[in-house]
């Protein structure tokens, strides 16, 4: 079970927890900390998407170096081992969400300012952008189902894309 934690330390850190559920208990088996800069980039962990044991963590604006960040974690060794950071993807600015596109090697990132990016995650290259689909406003949720990508953007509304050819649907 994965749990996205909020922020502590006045926005300097956010937490992501891996929990193990057994018949009579639940326990933390590992956690990951996202750093930010108070007043500039909060570090609230909001959401995640996963494929197998690869986790794509959504923050409000956690920092890696001087850029906003989607940490990519390998959770293969849980619960006996720890999660390992295997990459970082640049999501754009502030409030965003991610959605893996089925079994394809693509990650959609719905982001404030930049709209929706479709990224090739084969090599986890930070800026390996396949397409940019314009929207506006903070992203509240991004979700892929079959051949449709749904993105709920504050101030812009709900937008849908047909992923068959990564083209704007309506």
PDB file of C-alpha atoms in Angstrom:
ATOM      1  CA  UNK A   1       0.000   0.000   0.000  1.00  0.00           C
ATOM      2  CA  UNK A   2       1.347   3.441  -0.886  1.00  0.00           C
ATOM      3  CA  UNK A   3       0.437   6.587   1.005  1.00  0.00           C
ATOM      4  CA  UNK A   4       1.058  10.147  -0.177  1.00  0.00           C
ATOM      5  CA  UNK A   5       1.860  12.400   2.750  1.00  0.00           C
ATOM      6  CA  UNK A   6       1.360  16.113   2.978  1.00  0.00           C
ATOM      7  CA  UNK A   7       3.960  18.664   3.903  1.00  0.00           C
ATOM      8  CA  UNK A   8       5.756  19.230   7.159  1.00  0.00           C
ATOM      9  CA  UNK A   9       8.486  21.624   8.285  1.00  0.00           C
ATOM     10  CA  UNK A  10       6.675  24.652   6.776  1.00  0.00           C
ATOM     11  CA  UNK A  11       6.774  23.210   3.270  1.00  0.00           C
ATOM     12  CA  UNK A  12      10.417  22.125   3.214  1.00  0.00           C
ATOM     13  CA  UNK A  13       9.656  18.386   2.978  1.00  0.00           C
ATOM     14  CA  UNK A  14       6.874  16.046   1.918  1.00  0.00           C
ATOM     15  CA  UNK A  15       6.640  12.314   2.572  1.00  0.00           C
ATOM     16  CA  UNK A  16       5.703   9.238   0.544  1.00  0.00           C
ATOM     17  CA  UNK A  17       5.219   5.973   2.460  1.00  0.00           C
ATOM     18  CA  UNK A  18       5.237   2.305   1.511  1.00  0.00           C
ATOM     19  CA  UNK A  19       3.103   0.284   3.928  1.00  0.00           C
ATOM     20  CA  UNK A  20       2.749  -3.453   4.416  1.00  0.00           C
ATOM     21  CA  UNK A  21      -0.668  -4.795   5.339  1.00  0.00           C
ATOM     22  CA  UNK A  22      -0.902  -8.165   7.072  1.00  0.00           C
ATOM     23  CA  UNK A  23      -3.850  -9.986   8.601  1.00  0.00           C
ATOM     24  CA  UNK A  24      -3.692  -8.060  11.880  1.00  0.00           C
ATOM     25  CA  UNK A  25      -1.438  -5.041  11.363  1.00  0.00           C
ATOM     26  CA  UNK A  26      -0.154  -2.348   9.070  1.00  0.00           C
ATOM     27  CA  UNK A  27       3.415  -1.068   9.221  1.00  0.00           C
ATOM     28  CA  UNK A  28       5.677   1.384   7.401  1.00  0.00           C
ATOM     29  CA  UNK A  29       8.328  -0.529   5.441  1.00  0.00           C
ATOM     30  CA  UNK A  30       9.962   2.468   3.760  1.00  0.00           C
ATOM     31  CA  UNK A  31       9.457   6.166   3.075  1.00  0.00           C
ATOM     32  CA  UNK A  32      10.751   8.731   0.621  1.00  0.00           C
ATOM     33  CA  UNK A  33      11.222  12.449   1.329  1.00  0.00           C
ATOM     34  CA  UNK A  34      10.737  15.178  -1.272  1.00  0.00           C
ATOM     35  CA  UNK A  35      12.453  18.513  -0.649  1.00  0.00           C
ATOM     36  CA  UNK A  36      11.264  21.993  -1.576  1.00  0.00           C
ATOM     37  CA  UNK A  37      11.893  25.646  -0.853  1.00  0.00           C
ATOM     38  CA  UNK A  38       9.329  27.304   1.418  1.00  0.00           C
ATOM     39  CA  UNK A  39       7.535  30.138  -0.330  1.00  0.00           C
ATOM     40  CA  UNK A  40       8.874  29.061  -3.733  1.00  0.00           C
ATOM     41  CA  UNK A  41       8.303  25.341  -4.158  1.00  0.00           C
ATOM     42  CA  UNK A  42       6.288  23.388  -1.611  1.00  0.00           C
ATOM     43  CA  UNK A  43       6.951  19.709  -1.270  1.00  0.00           C
ATOM     44  CA  UNK A  44       3.477  18.255  -0.892  1.00  0.00           C
ATOM     45  CA  UNK A  45       3.207  14.695  -2.216  1.00  0.00           C
ATOM     46  CA  UNK A  46      -0.206  14.595  -3.927  1.00  0.00           C
ATOM     47  CA  UNK A  47      -0.483  11.450  -6.006  1.00  0.00           C
ATOM     48  CA  UNK A  48       1.346   8.726  -7.906  1.00  0.00           C
ATOM     49  CA  UNK A  49       0.978   6.298 -10.755  1.00  0.00           C
ATOM     50  CA  UNK A  50       2.789   3.013 -11.101  1.00  0.00           C
ATOM     51  CA  UNK A  51       3.631   0.267 -13.525  1.00  0.00           C
ATOM     52  CA  UNK A  52       4.812  -2.967 -11.977  1.00  0.00           C
ATOM     53  CA  UNK A  53       7.227  -1.780  -9.272  1.00  0.00           C
ATOM     54  CA  UNK A  54       8.120   1.578 -10.857  1.00  0.00           C
ATOM     55  CA  UNK A  55       6.483   4.519  -9.074  1.00  0.00           C
ATOM     56  CA  UNK A  56       6.042   8.029 -10.509  1.00  0.00           C
ATOM     57  CA  UNK A  57       5.562  10.415  -7.567  1.00  0.00           C
ATOM     58  CA  UNK A  58       3.478  13.599  -7.929  1.00  0.00           C
ATOM     59  CA  UNK A  59       4.437  16.597  -5.809  1.00  0.00           C
ATOM     60  CA  UNK A  60       3.220  20.178  -5.939  1.00  0.00           C
ATOM     61  CA  UNK A  61       6.691  21.422  -6.804  1.00  0.00           C
ATOM     62  CA  UNK A  62       9.343  19.333  -5.153  1.00  0.00           C
ATOM     63  CA  UNK A  63      12.833  20.247  -6.321  1.00  0.00           C
ATOM     64  CA  UNK A  64      15.614  18.179  -7.827  1.00  0.00           C
ATOM     65  CA  UNK A  65      18.519  20.491  -8.394  1.00  0.00           C
ATOM     66  CA  UNK A  66      16.842  23.742  -9.390  1.00  0.00           C
ATOM     67  CA  UNK A  67      13.930  22.167 -11.290  1.00  0.00           C
ATOM     68  CA  UNK A  68      10.530  20.861 -10.286  1.00  0.00           C
ATOM     69  CA  UNK A  69      10.495  17.125 -10.059  1.00  0.00           C
ATOM     70  CA  UNK A  70       8.694  13.818 -10.534  1.00  0.00           C
ATOM     71  CA  UNK A  71      10.866  11.341  -8.647  1.00  0.00           C
ATOM     72  CA  UNK A  72      10.810   7.860 -10.190  1.00  0.00           C
ATOM     73  CA  UNK A  73      11.242   5.090  -7.625  1.00  0.00           C
ATOM     74  CA  UNK A  74      11.944   1.379  -7.977  1.00  0.00           C
ATOM     75  CA  UNK A  75      10.034  -0.523  -5.279  1.00  0.00           C
ATOM     76  CA  UNK A  76      11.039  -4.020  -6.439  1.00  0.00           C
ATOM     77  CA  UNK A  77      12.748  -4.971  -3.177  1.00  0.00           C
ATOM     78  CA  UNK A  78       9.908  -4.075  -0.808  1.00  0.00           C
ATOM     79  CA  UNK A  79       9.222  -4.963   1.928  1.00  0.00           C
ATOM     80  CA  UNK A  80      12.679  -6.356   2.722  1.00  0.00           C
ATOM     81  CA  UNK A  81      14.676  -3.708   0.881  1.00  0.00           C
ATOM     82  CA  UNK A  82      14.241   0.041   0.340  1.00  0.00           C
ATOM     83  CA  UNK A  83      12.827   2.040  -2.562  1.00  0.00           C
ATOM     84  CA  UNK A  84      15.527   3.353  -4.876  1.00  0.00           C
ATOM     85  CA  UNK A  85      15.406   6.583  -6.893  1.00  0.00           C
ATOM     86  CA  UNK A  86      16.063   5.561 -10.517  1.00  0.00           C
ATOM     87  CA  UNK A  87      15.244   8.820 -12.255  1.00  0.00           C
ATOM     88  CA  UNK A  88      13.743  12.286 -12.240  1.00  0.00           C
ATOM     89  CA  UNK A  89      11.330  13.769 -14.789  1.00  0.00           C
ATOM     90  CA  UNK A  90      10.683  17.511 -15.151  1.00  0.00           C
ATOM     91  CA  UNK A  91       6.906  18.103 -14.963  1.00  0.00           C
ATOM     92  CA  UNK A  92       6.531  21.806 -15.651  1.00  0.00           C
ATOM     93  CA  UNK A  93       5.386  24.123 -12.894  1.00  0.00           C
ATOM     94  CA  UNK A  94       3.607  23.687  -9.604  1.00  0.00           C
ATOM     95  CA  UNK A  95       0.384  21.699  -9.453  1.00  0.00           C
ATOM     96  CA  UNK A  96       0.486  18.688 -11.744  1.00  0.00           C
ATOM     97  CA  UNK A  97      -0.529  15.052 -11.996  1.00  0.00           C
ATOM     98  CA  UNK A  98       0.685  12.053 -13.986  1.00  0.00           C
ATOM     99  CA  UNK A  99      -0.958   9.176 -15.827  1.00  0.00           C
ATOM    100  CA  UNK A 100       0.784   6.205 -17.396  1.00  0.00           C
ATOM    101  CA  UNK A 101      -0.700   5.436 -20.809  1.00  0.00           C
ATOM    102  CA  UNK A 102      -1.636   1.765 -20.593  1.00  0.00           C
ATOM    103  CA  UNK A 103       1.178  -0.588 -21.544  1.00  0.00           C
ATOM    104  CA  UNK A 104       2.787   2.017 -23.804  1.00  0.00           C
ATOM    105  CA  UNK A 105       6.108   3.607 -22.731  1.00  0.00           C
ATOM    106  CA  UNK A 106       4.483   7.016 -22.233  1.00  0.00           C
ATOM    107  CA  UNK A 107       3.669   9.188 -19.253  1.00  0.00           C
ATOM    108  CA  UNK A 108       1.210  12.078 -19.486  1.00  0.00           C
ATOM    109  CA  UNK A 109       1.975  15.026 -17.230  1.00  0.00           C
ATOM    110  CA  UNK A 110      -0.811  17.579 -16.829  1.00  0.00           C
ATOM    111  CA  UNK A 111       0.875  20.709 -15.520  1.00  0.00           C
ATOM    112  CA  UNK A 112       0.095  24.303 -14.647  1.00  0.00           C
ATOM    113  CA  UNK A 113       1.411  26.663 -17.357  1.00  0.00           C
ATOM    114  CA  UNK A 114       2.717  23.970 -19.711  1.00  0.00           C
ATOM    115  CA  UNK A 115      -0.532  22.076 -20.330  1.00  0.00           C
ATOM    116  CA  UNK A 116      -0.243  18.327 -20.877  1.00  0.00           C
ATOM    117  CA  UNK A 117       3.033  16.750 -21.924  1.00  0.00           C
ATOM    118  CA  UNK A 118       3.293  13.231 -23.310  1.00  0.00           C
ATOM    119  CA  UNK A 119       6.735  11.888 -22.407  1.00  0.00           C
ATOM    120  CA  UNK A 120       8.612   8.819 -23.582  1.00  0.00           C
ATOM    121  CA  UNK A 121       9.734   7.097 -20.365  1.00  0.00           C
ATOM    122  CA  UNK A 122      11.728   4.292 -21.992  1.00  0.00           C
ATOM    123  CA  UNK A 123      15.034   5.790 -20.787  1.00  0.00           C
ATOM    124  CA  UNK A 124      13.581   8.073 -18.067  1.00  0.00           C
ATOM    125  CA  UNK A 125      15.056  11.093 -19.831  1.00  0.00           C
ATOM    126  CA  UNK A 126      13.900  14.235 -17.981  1.00  0.00           C
ATOM    127  CA  UNK A 127      12.740  16.160 -21.073  1.00  0.00           C
ATOM    128  CA  UNK A 128      11.943  13.395 -23.587  1.00  0.00           C
ATOM    129  CA  UNK A 129       8.725  15.074 -24.788  1.00  0.00           C
ATOM    130  CA  UNK A 130       6.670  13.435 -27.538  1.00  0.00           C
ATOM    131  CA  UNK A 131       3.788  15.951 -27.615  1.00  0.00           C
ATOM    132  CA  UNK A 132       2.509  19.054 -25.823  1.00  0.00           C
ATOM    133  CA  UNK A 133      -1.246  19.592 -25.595  1.00  0.00           C
ATOM    134  CA  UNK A 134      -2.242  23.142 -24.543  1.00  0.00           C
ATOM    135  CA  UNK A 135      -4.411  23.780 -21.502  1.00  0.00           C
ATOM    136  CA  UNK A 136      -4.254  26.266 -18.661  1.00  0.00           C
ATOM    137  CA  UNK A 137      -4.614  26.420 -14.915  1.00  0.00           C
ATOM    138  CA  UNK A 138      -3.589  24.080 -12.142  1.00  0.00           C
ATOM    139  CA  UNK A 139      -4.066  20.409 -12.816  1.00  0.00           C
ATOM    140  CA  UNK A 140      -6.328  18.684 -10.333  1.00  0.00           C
ATOM    141  CA  UNK A 141      -6.237  15.160 -11.815  1.00  0.00           C
ATOM    142  CA  UNK A 142      -4.907  13.372 -14.870  1.00  0.00           C
ATOM    143  CA  UNK A 143      -6.135   9.884 -15.772  1.00  0.00           C
ATOM    144  CA  UNK A 144      -5.725   7.555 -18.762  1.00  0.00           C
ATOM    145  CA  UNK A 145      -8.385   4.973 -19.563  1.00  0.00           C
ATOM    146  CA  UNK A 146      -8.172   2.809 -22.665  1.00  0.00           C
ATOM    147  CA  UNK A 147      -7.426   5.264 -25.507  1.00  0.00           C
ATOM    148  CA  UNK A 148      -8.544   8.450 -23.726  1.00  0.00           C
ATOM    149  CA  UNK A 149      -6.566  10.828 -21.520  1.00  0.00           C
ATOM    150  CA  UNK A 150      -8.655  12.909 -19.099  1.00  0.00           C
ATOM    151  CA  UNK A 151      -7.207  16.021 -17.473  1.00  0.00           C
ATOM    152  CA  UNK A 152      -9.092  18.257 -15.062  1.00  0.00           C
ATOM    153  CA  UNK A 153      -7.535  21.722 -15.162  1.00  0.00           C
ATOM    154  CA  UNK A 154      -8.596  24.410 -12.696  1.00  0.00           C
ATOM    155  CA  UNK A 155      -9.717  27.491 -14.579  1.00  0.00           C
ATOM    156  CA  UNK A 156      -9.883  25.589 -17.872  1.00  0.00           C
ATOM    157  CA  UNK A 157     -12.154  22.631 -17.186  1.00  0.00           C
ATOM    158  CA  UNK A 158     -12.088  18.998 -18.214  1.00  0.00           C
ATOM    159  CA  UNK A 159     -10.196  18.178 -21.388  1.00  0.00           C
ATOM    160  CA  UNK A 160     -10.039  14.850 -23.216  1.00  0.00           C
ATOM    161  CA  UNK A 161      -7.589  13.554 -25.781  1.00  0.00           C
ATOM    162  CA  UNK A 162      -7.733  10.562 -28.084  1.00  0.00           C
ATOM    163  CA  UNK A 163      -4.451   8.768 -27.486  1.00  0.00           C
ATOM    164  CA  UNK A 164      -4.592   6.712 -30.671  1.00  0.00           C
ATOM    165  CA  UNK A 165      -2.607   9.412 -32.453  1.00  0.00           C
ATOM    166  CA  UNK A 166      -2.023  11.735 -29.456  1.00  0.00           C
ATOM    167  CA  UNK A 167      -4.302  14.333 -31.037  1.00  0.00           C
ATOM    168  CA  UNK A 168      -6.615  16.885 -29.484  1.00  0.00           C
ATOM    169  CA  UNK A 169     -10.100  15.391 -29.233  1.00  0.00           C
ATOM    170  CA  UNK A 170     -12.291  18.176 -27.758  1.00  0.00           C
TER     171      UNK A 170
END
